[in-house]
Amino acid sequence: MSGSLAEVRLARGDASVDDEHDPEGPTLSSEWSRIAGVTGELENRSHSVDAALGRIDAGRYGVCVRCGEPIGFERLDARPFAELCIRCARLG
């Protein structure tokens, strides 16, 4: 994916590149938005995983960071990087 992002960045910086580069495909602007969104989500996920690894190292994995209660197995199975129990997550 980094190759695609680099290609879109290069093309986006080139004022002579027509936004409608492929009449049957997506525009460069829409590709840029899509790739930037995916990249942002991957960065967020990476941060969440790093935080979960830190909680493992600290012996606090599986414990809600807000109320200190255990996070249910089902929640951790679905979201291994969860830092809030269901009750606290619902409270927002």
mmCIF file of N, CA and C in Angstrom:
data_model
loop_
_atom_site.group_PDB
_atom_site.id
_atom_site.type_symbol
_atom_site.label_atom_id
_atom_site.label_comp_id
_atom_site.label_asym_id
_atom_site.label_seq_id
_atom_site.Cartn_x
_atom_site.Cartn_y
_atom_site.Cartn_z
ATOM 1 N N MET A 1 0.816 -1.189 0.000
ATOM 2 C CA MET A 1 0.000 0.000 0.000
ATOM 3 C C MET A 1 0.859 1.252 0.000
ATOM 4 N N SER A 2 2.023 1.241 0.629
ATOM 5 C CA SER A 2 2.843 2.443 0.666
ATOM 6 C C SER A 2 3.244 2.885 -0.730
ATOM 7 N N GLY A 3 3.408 1.936 -1.658
ATOM 8 C CA GLY A 3 3.687 2.294 -3.041
ATOM 9 C C GLY A 3 2.537 3.062 -3.647
ATOM 10 N N SER A 4 1.322 2.633 -3.394
ATOM 11 C CA SER A 4 0.144 3.325 -3.911
ATOM 12 C C SER A 4 0.045 4.722 -3.338
ATOM 13 N N LEU A 5 0.279 4.858 -2.038
ATOM 14 C CA LEU A 5 0.212 6.161 -1.400
ATOM 15 C C LEU A 5 1.271 7.088 -1.978
ATOM 16 N N ALA A 6 2.463 6.580 -2.181
ATOM 17 C CA ALA A 6 3.536 7.396 -2.757
ATOM 18 C C ALA A 6 3.183 7.829 -4.172
ATOM 19 N N GLU A 7 2.600 6.934 -4.959
ATOM 20 C CA GLU A 7 2.201 7.275 -6.324
ATOM 21 C C GLU A 7 1.131 8.354 -6.334
ATOM 22 N N VAL A 8 0.162 8.234 -5.451
ATOM 23 C CA VAL A 8 -0.912 9.226 -5.398
ATOM 24 C C VAL A 8 -0.361 10.563 -4.928
ATOM 25 N N ARG A 9 0.519 10.546 -3.929
ATOM 26 C CA ARG A 9 1.118 11.802 -3.463
ATOM 27 C C ARG A 9 1.900 12.480 -4.576
ATOM 28 N N LEU A 10 2.678 11.703 -5.306
ATOM 29 C CA LEU A 10 3.460 12.251 -6.413
ATOM 30 C C LEU A 10 2.541 12.850 -7.473
ATOM 31 N N ALA A 11 1.519 12.121 -7.857
ATOM 32 C CA ALA A 11 0.588 12.608 -8.876
ATOM 33 C C ALA A 11 -0.198 13.806 -8.375
ATOM 34 N N ARG A 12 -0.546 13.788 -7.102
ATOM 35 C CA ARG A 12 -1.325 14.890 -6.559
ATOM 36 C C ARG A 12 -0.511 16.178 -6.529
ATOM 37 N N GLY A 13 0.788 16.049 -6.326
ATOM 38 C CA GLY A 13 1.653 17.221 -6.291
ATOM 39 C C GLY A 13 1.957 17.777 -7.666
ATOM 40 N N ASP A 14 1.675 17.017 -8.696
ATOM 41 C CA ASP A 14 1.942 17.435 -10.073
ATOM 42 C C ASP A 14 0.700 18.122 -10.629
ATOM 43 N N ALA A 15 0.773 19.429 -10.772
ATOM 44 C CA ALA A 15 -0.396 20.194 -11.222
ATOM 45 C C ALA A 15 -0.830 19.815 -12.628
ATOM 46 N N SER A 16 0.070 19.220 -13.402
ATOM 47 C CA SER A 16 -0.291 18.890 -14.777
ATOM 48 C C SER A 16 -1.074 17.585 -14.886
ATOM 49 N N VAL A 17 -1.191 16.850 -13.796
ATOM 50 C CA VAL A 17 -1.913 15.577 -13.831
ATOM 51 C C VAL A 17 -3.409 15.856 -13.772
ATOM 52 N N ASP A 18 -4.121 15.333 -14.728
ATOM 53 C CA ASP A 18 -5.569 15.488 -14.778
ATOM 54 C C ASP A 18 -6.198 14.622 -13.703
ATOM 55 N N ASP A 19 -7.148 15.171 -12.956
ATOM 56 C CA ASP A 19 -7.816 14.424 -11.890
ATOM 57 C C ASP A 19 -8.571 13.227 -12.443
ATOM 58 N N GLU A 20 -8.993 13.306 -13.664
ATOM 59 C CA GLU A 20 -9.724 12.197 -14.295
ATOM 60 C C GLU A 20 -8.747 11.356 -15.100
ATOM 61 N N HIS A 21 -7.767 10.769 -14.442
ATOM 62 C CA HIS A 21 -6.700 10.038 -15.118
ATOM 63 C C HIS A 21 -7.186 8.795 -15.842
ATOM 64 N N ASP A 22 -8.272 8.202 -15.406
ATOM 65 C CA ASP A 22 -8.818 6.994 -16.030
ATOM 66 C C ASP A 22 -10.329 7.170 -16.100
ATOM 67 N N PRO A 23 -10.885 7.370 -17.283
ATOM 68 C CA PRO A 23 -12.322 7.630 -17.393
ATOM 69 C C PRO A 23 -13.189 6.526 -16.794
ATOM 70 N N GLU A 24 -12.677 5.314 -16.731
ATOM 71 C CA GLU A 24 -13.466 4.216 -16.179
ATOM 72 C C GLU A 24 -13.110 3.911 -14.731
ATOM 73 N N GLY A 25 -12.138 4.605 -14.186
ATOM 74 C CA GLY A 25 -11.694 4.335 -12.822
ATOM 75 C C GLY A 25 -11.941 5.530 -11.921
ATOM 76 N N PRO A 26 -11.536 5.401 -10.674
ATOM 77 C CA PRO A 26 -11.733 6.502 -9.724
ATOM 78 C C PRO A 26 -10.783 7.662 -10.021
ATOM 79 N N THR A 27 -11.156 8.834 -9.579
ATOM 80 C CA THR A 27 -10.296 10.001 -9.752
ATOM 81 C C THR A 27 -9.138 9.918 -8.765
ATOM 82 N N LEU A 28 -8.096 10.663 -9.044
ATOM 83 C CA LEU A 28 -6.966 10.705 -8.120
ATOM 84 C C LEU A 28 -7.398 11.243 -6.761
ATOM 85 N N SER A 29 -8.287 12.223 -6.772
ATOM 86 C CA SER A 29 -8.756 12.787 -5.504
ATOM 87 C C SER A 29 -9.470 11.740 -4.664
ATOM 88 N N SER A 30 -10.312 10.938 -5.300
ATOM 89 C CA SER A 30 -11.028 9.918 -4.529
ATOM 90 C C SER A 30 -10.075 8.828 -4.062
ATOM 91 N N GLU A 31 -9.085 8.483 -4.876
ATOM 92 C CA GLU A 31 -8.083 7.494 -4.454
ATOM 93 C C GLU A 31 -7.256 8.040 -3.297
ATOM 94 N N TRP A 32 -6.880 9.312 -3.390
ATOM 95 C CA TRP A 32 -6.120 9.937 -2.306
ATOM 96 C C TRP A 32 -6.921 9.891 -1.013
ATOM 97 N N SER A 33 -8.175 10.241 -1.071
ATOM 98 C CA SER A 33 -9.020 10.223 0.126
ATOM 99 C C SER A 33 -9.140 8.816 0.692
ATOM 100 N N ARG A 34 -9.337 7.842 -0.170
ATOM 101 C CA ARG A 34 -9.485 6.452 0.278
ATOM 102 C C ARG A 34 -8.201 5.958 0.937
ATOM 103 N N ILE A 35 -7.078 6.183 0.292
ATOM 104 C CA ILE A 35 -5.802 5.709 0.825
ATOM 105 C C ILE A 35 -5.457 6.438 2.121
ATOM 106 N N ALA A 36 -5.705 7.737 2.167
ATOM 107 C CA ALA A 36 -5.434 8.492 3.393
ATOM 108 C C ALA A 36 -6.303 7.983 4.537
ATOM 109 N N GLY A 37 -7.556 7.653 4.254
ATOM 110 C CA GLY A 37 -8.441 7.112 5.286
ATOM 111 C C GLY A 37 -7.970 5.769 5.799
ATOM 112 N N VAL A 38 -7.581 4.902 4.892
ATOM 113 C CA VAL A 38 -7.077 3.581 5.284
ATOM 114 C C VAL A 38 -5.783 3.731 6.079
ATOM 115 N N THR A 39 -4.905 4.612 5.634
ATOM 116 C CA THR A 39 -3.646 4.838 6.336
ATOM 117 C C THR A 39 -3.903 5.350 7.751
ATOM 118 N N GLY A 40 -4.832 6.282 7.883
ATOM 119 C CA GLY A 40 -5.182 6.805 9.206
ATOM 120 C C GLY A 40 -5.726 5.724 10.121
ATOM 121 N N GLU A 41 -6.579 4.863 9.588
ATOM 122 C CA GLU A 41 -7.140 3.768 10.379
ATOM 123 C C GLU A 41 -6.044 2.802 10.816
ATOM 124 N N LEU A 42 -5.111 2.497 9.931
ATOM 125 C CA LEU A 42 -4.001 1.607 10.290
ATOM 126 C C LEU A 42 -3.111 2.232 11.364
ATOM 127 N N GLU A 43 -2.888 3.536 11.280
ATOM 128 C CA GLU A 43 -2.096 4.216 12.305
ATOM 129 C C GLU A 43 -2.809 4.177 13.651
ATOM 130 N N ASN A 44 -4.124 4.403 13.646
ATOM 131 C CA ASN A 44 -4.900 4.331 14.889
ATOM 132 C C ASN A 44 -4.855 2.928 15.475
ATOM 133 N N ARG A 45 -5.024 1.927 14.619
ATOM 134 C CA ARG A 45 -5.000 0.537 15.080
ATOM 135 C C ARG A 45 -3.629 0.192 15.654
ATOM 136 N N SER A 46 -2.572 0.646 14.998
ATOM 137 C CA SER A 46 -1.212 0.389 15.478
ATOM 138 C C SER A 46 -1.005 0.998 16.865
ATOM 139 N N HIS A 47 -1.507 2.221 17.056
ATOM 140 C CA HIS A 47 -1.410 2.879 18.360
ATOM 141 C C HIS A 47 -2.173 2.076 19.414
ATOM 142 N N SER A 48 -3.363 1.582 19.070
ATOM 143 C CA SER A 48 -4.168 0.794 20.009
ATOM 144 C C SER A 48 -3.472 -0.506 20.389
ATOM 145 N N VAL A 49 -2.856 -1.152 19.421
ATOM 146 C CA VAL A 49 -2.129 -2.401 19.688
ATOM 147 C C VAL A 49 -0.913 -2.117 20.571
ATOM 148 N N ASP A 50 -0.182 -1.043 20.272
ATOM 149 C CA ASP A 50 0.969 -0.677 21.105
ATOM 150 C C ASP A 50 0.535 -0.403 22.547
ATOM 151 N N ALA A 51 -0.602 0.284 22.712
ATOM 152 C CA ALA A 51 -1.111 0.561 24.056
ATOM 153 C C ALA A 51 -1.489 -0.741 24.771
ATOM 154 N N ALA A 52 -2.107 -1.677 24.043
ATOM 155 C CA ALA A 52 -2.458 -2.977 24.634
ATOM 156 C C ALA A 52 -1.199 -3.734 25.050
ATOM 157 N N LEU A 53 -0.163 -3.692 24.228
ATOM 158 C CA LEU A 53 1.101 -4.347 24.584
ATOM 159 C C LEU A 53 1.707 -3.711 25.838
ATOM 160 N N GLY A 54 1.569 -2.406 25.963
ATOM 161 C CA GLY A 54 2.038 -1.720 27.170
ATOM 162 C C GLY A 54 1.273 -2.167 28.401
ATOM 163 N N ARG A 55 -0.048 -2.362 28.262
ATOM 164 C CA ARG A 55 -0.849 -2.850 29.390
ATOM 165 C C ARG A 55 -0.454 -4.280 29.755
ATOM 166 N N ILE A 56 -0.119 -5.092 28.743
ATOM 167 C CA ILE A 56 0.355 -6.455 29.020
ATOM 168 C C ILE A 56 1.646 -6.383 29.834
ATOM 169 N N ASP A 57 2.594 -5.555 29.387
ATOM 170 C CA ASP A 57 3.871 -5.408 30.095
ATOM 171 C C ASP A 57 3.672 -4.929 31.530
ATOM 172 N N ALA A 58 2.668 -4.071 31.735
ATOM 173 C CA ALA A 58 2.402 -3.516 33.066
ATOM 174 C C ALA A 58 1.526 -4.433 33.917
ATOM 175 N N GLY A 59 1.074 -5.543 33.340
ATOM 176 C CA GLY A 59 0.199 -6.453 34.084
ATOM 177 C C GLY A 59 -1.222 -5.936 34.226
ATOM 178 N N ARG A 60 -1.626 -5.026 33.338
ATOM 179 C CA ARG A 60 -2.961 -4.414 33.425
ATOM 180 C C ARG A 60 -3.847 -4.760 32.234
ATOM 181 N N TYR A 61 -3.397 -5.675 31.380
ATOM 182 C CA TYR A 61 -4.209 -6.061 30.222
ATOM 183 C C TYR A 61 -5.467 -6.768 30.706
ATOM 184 N N GLY A 62 -6.598 -6.421 30.102
ATOM 185 C CA GLY A 62 -7.868 -7.038 30.468
ATOM 186 C C GLY A 62 -8.553 -6.353 31.630
ATOM 187 N N VAL A 63 -7.987 -5.233 32.078
ATOM 188 C CA VAL A 63 -8.564 -4.456 33.170
ATOM 189 C C VAL A 63 -8.970 -3.097 32.604
ATOM 190 N N CYS A 64 -10.200 -2.707 32.849
ATOM 191 C CA CYS A 64 -10.716 -1.430 32.343
ATOM 192 C C CYS A 64 -9.882 -0.269 32.882
ATOM 193 N N VAL A 65 -9.422 0.596 31.992
ATOM 194 C CA VAL A 65 -8.593 1.731 32.412
ATOM 195 C C VAL A 65 -9.411 2.800 33.131
ATOM 196 N N ARG A 66 -10.729 2.763 33.006
ATOM 197 C CA ARG A 66 -11.573 3.762 33.657
ATOM 198 C C ARG A 66 -12.018 3.314 35.043
ATOM 199 N N CYS A 67 -12.602 2.121 35.140
ATOM 200 C CA CYS A 67 -13.192 1.701 36.420
ATOM 201 C C CYS A 67 -12.383 0.627 37.144
ATOM 202 N N GLY A 68 -11.422 0.010 36.465
ATOM 203 C CA GLY A 68 -10.595 -1.009 37.097
ATOM 204 C C GLY A 68 -11.206 -2.394 37.150
ATOM 205 N N GLU A 69 -12.394 -2.555 36.599
ATOM 206 C CA GLU A 69 -13.046 -3.868 36.566
ATOM 207 C C GLU A 69 -12.495 -4.684 35.395
ATOM 208 N N PRO A 70 -12.597 -6.016 35.495
ATOM 209 C CA PRO A 70 -12.134 -6.848 34.377
ATOM 210 C C PRO A 70 -12.950 -6.593 33.107
ATOM 211 N N ILE A 71 -12.263 -6.631 31.980
ATOM 212 C CA ILE A 71 -12.925 -6.549 30.677
ATOM 213 C C ILE A 71 -13.308 -7.975 30.307
ATOM 214 N N GLY A 72 -14.551 -8.186 29.918
ATOM 215 C CA GLY A 72 -15.041 -9.526 29.609
ATOM 216 C C GLY A 72 -14.260 -10.208 28.492
ATOM 217 N N PHE A 73 -14.156 -11.536 28.602
ATOM 218 C CA PHE A 73 -13.433 -12.316 27.605
ATOM 219 C C PHE A 73 -14.006 -12.096 26.209
ATOM 220 N N GLU A 74 -15.336 -12.058 26.093
ATOM 221 C CA GLU A 74 -15.957 -11.895 24.776
ATOM 222 C C GLU A 74 -15.537 -10.584 24.127
ATOM 223 N N ARG A 75 -15.453 -9.531 24.936
ATOM 224 C CA ARG A 75 -15.038 -8.226 24.400
ATOM 225 C C ARG A 75 -13.573 -8.272 23.967
ATOM 226 N N LEU A 76 -12.722 -8.865 24.788
ATOM 227 C CA LEU A 76 -11.305 -8.960 24.433
ATOM 228 C C LEU A 76 -11.093 -9.868 23.235
ATOM 229 N N ASP A 77 -11.937 -10.891 23.108
ATOM 230 C CA ASP A 77 -11.834 -11.772 21.949
ATOM 231 C C ASP A 77 -12.182 -11.007 20.671
ATOM 232 N N ALA A 78 -13.200 -10.146 20.759
ATOM 233 C CA ALA A 78 -13.633 -9.363 19.593
ATOM 234 C C ALA A 78 -12.714 -8.170 19.339
ATOM 235 N N ARG A 79 -12.235 -7.550 20.413
ATOM 236 C CA ARG A 79 -11.377 -6.356 20.314
ATOM 237 C C ARG A 79 -10.210 -6.514 21.277
ATOM 238 N N PRO A 80 -9.169 -7.229 20.883
ATOM 239 C CA PRO A 80 -8.058 -7.512 21.801
ATOM 240 C C PRO A 80 -7.373 -6.265 22.360
ATOM 241 N N PHE A 81 -7.556 -5.142 21.715
ATOM 242 C CA PHE A 81 -6.927 -3.902 22.163
ATOM 243 C C PHE A 81 -7.880 -3.035 22.995
ATOM 244 N N ALA A 82 -9.059 -3.579 23.358
ATOM 245 C CA ALA A 82 -10.042 -2.812 24.138
ATOM 246 C C ALA A 82 -9.432 -2.374 25.465
ATOM 247 N N GLU A 83 -9.661 -1.129 25.821
ATOM 248 C CA GLU A 83 -9.170 -0.648 27.107
ATOM 249 C C GLU A 83 -10.298 -0.328 28.073
ATOM 250 N N LEU A 84 -11.532 -0.401 27.590
ATOM 251 C CA LEU A 84 -12.694 -0.158 28.442
ATOM 252 C C LEU A 84 -13.582 -1.391 28.496
ATOM 253 N N CYS A 85 -14.191 -1.625 29.665
ATOM 254 C CA CYS A 85 -15.194 -2.679 29.763
ATOM 255 C C CYS A 85 -16.445 -2.215 29.008
ATOM 256 N N ILE A 86 -17.367 -3.123 28.796
ATOM 257 C CA ILE A 86 -18.590 -2.787 28.045
ATOM 258 C C ILE A 86 -19.341 -1.641 28.715
ATOM 259 N N ARG A 87 -19.474 -1.703 30.040
ATOM 260 C CA ARG A 87 -20.238 -0.670 30.749
ATOM 261 C C ARG A 87 -19.613 0.709 30.530
ATOM 262 N N CYS A 88 -18.308 0.824 30.700
ATOM 263 C CA CYS A 88 -17.649 2.123 30.516
ATOM 264 C C CYS A 88 -17.659 2.563 29.050
ATOM 265 N N ALA A 89 -17.535 1.618 28.135
ATOM 266 C CA ALA A 89 -17.580 1.956 26.708
ATOM 267 C C ALA A 89 -18.945 2.521 26.339
ATOM 268 N N ARG A 90 -19.986 1.974 26.928
ATOM 269 C CA ARG A 90 -21.340 2.478 26.639
ATOM 270 C C ARG A 90 -21.567 3.859 27.224
ATOM 271 N N LEU A 91 -20.897 4.158 28.331
ATOM 272 C CA LEU A 91 -21.034 5.483 28.943
ATOM 273 C C LEU A 91 -20.349 6.563 28.112
ATOM 274 N N GLY A 92 -19.425 6.135 27.277
ATOM 275 C CA GLY A 92 -18.747 7.077 26.381
ATOM 276 C C GLY A 92 -17.603 7.706 26.956
#
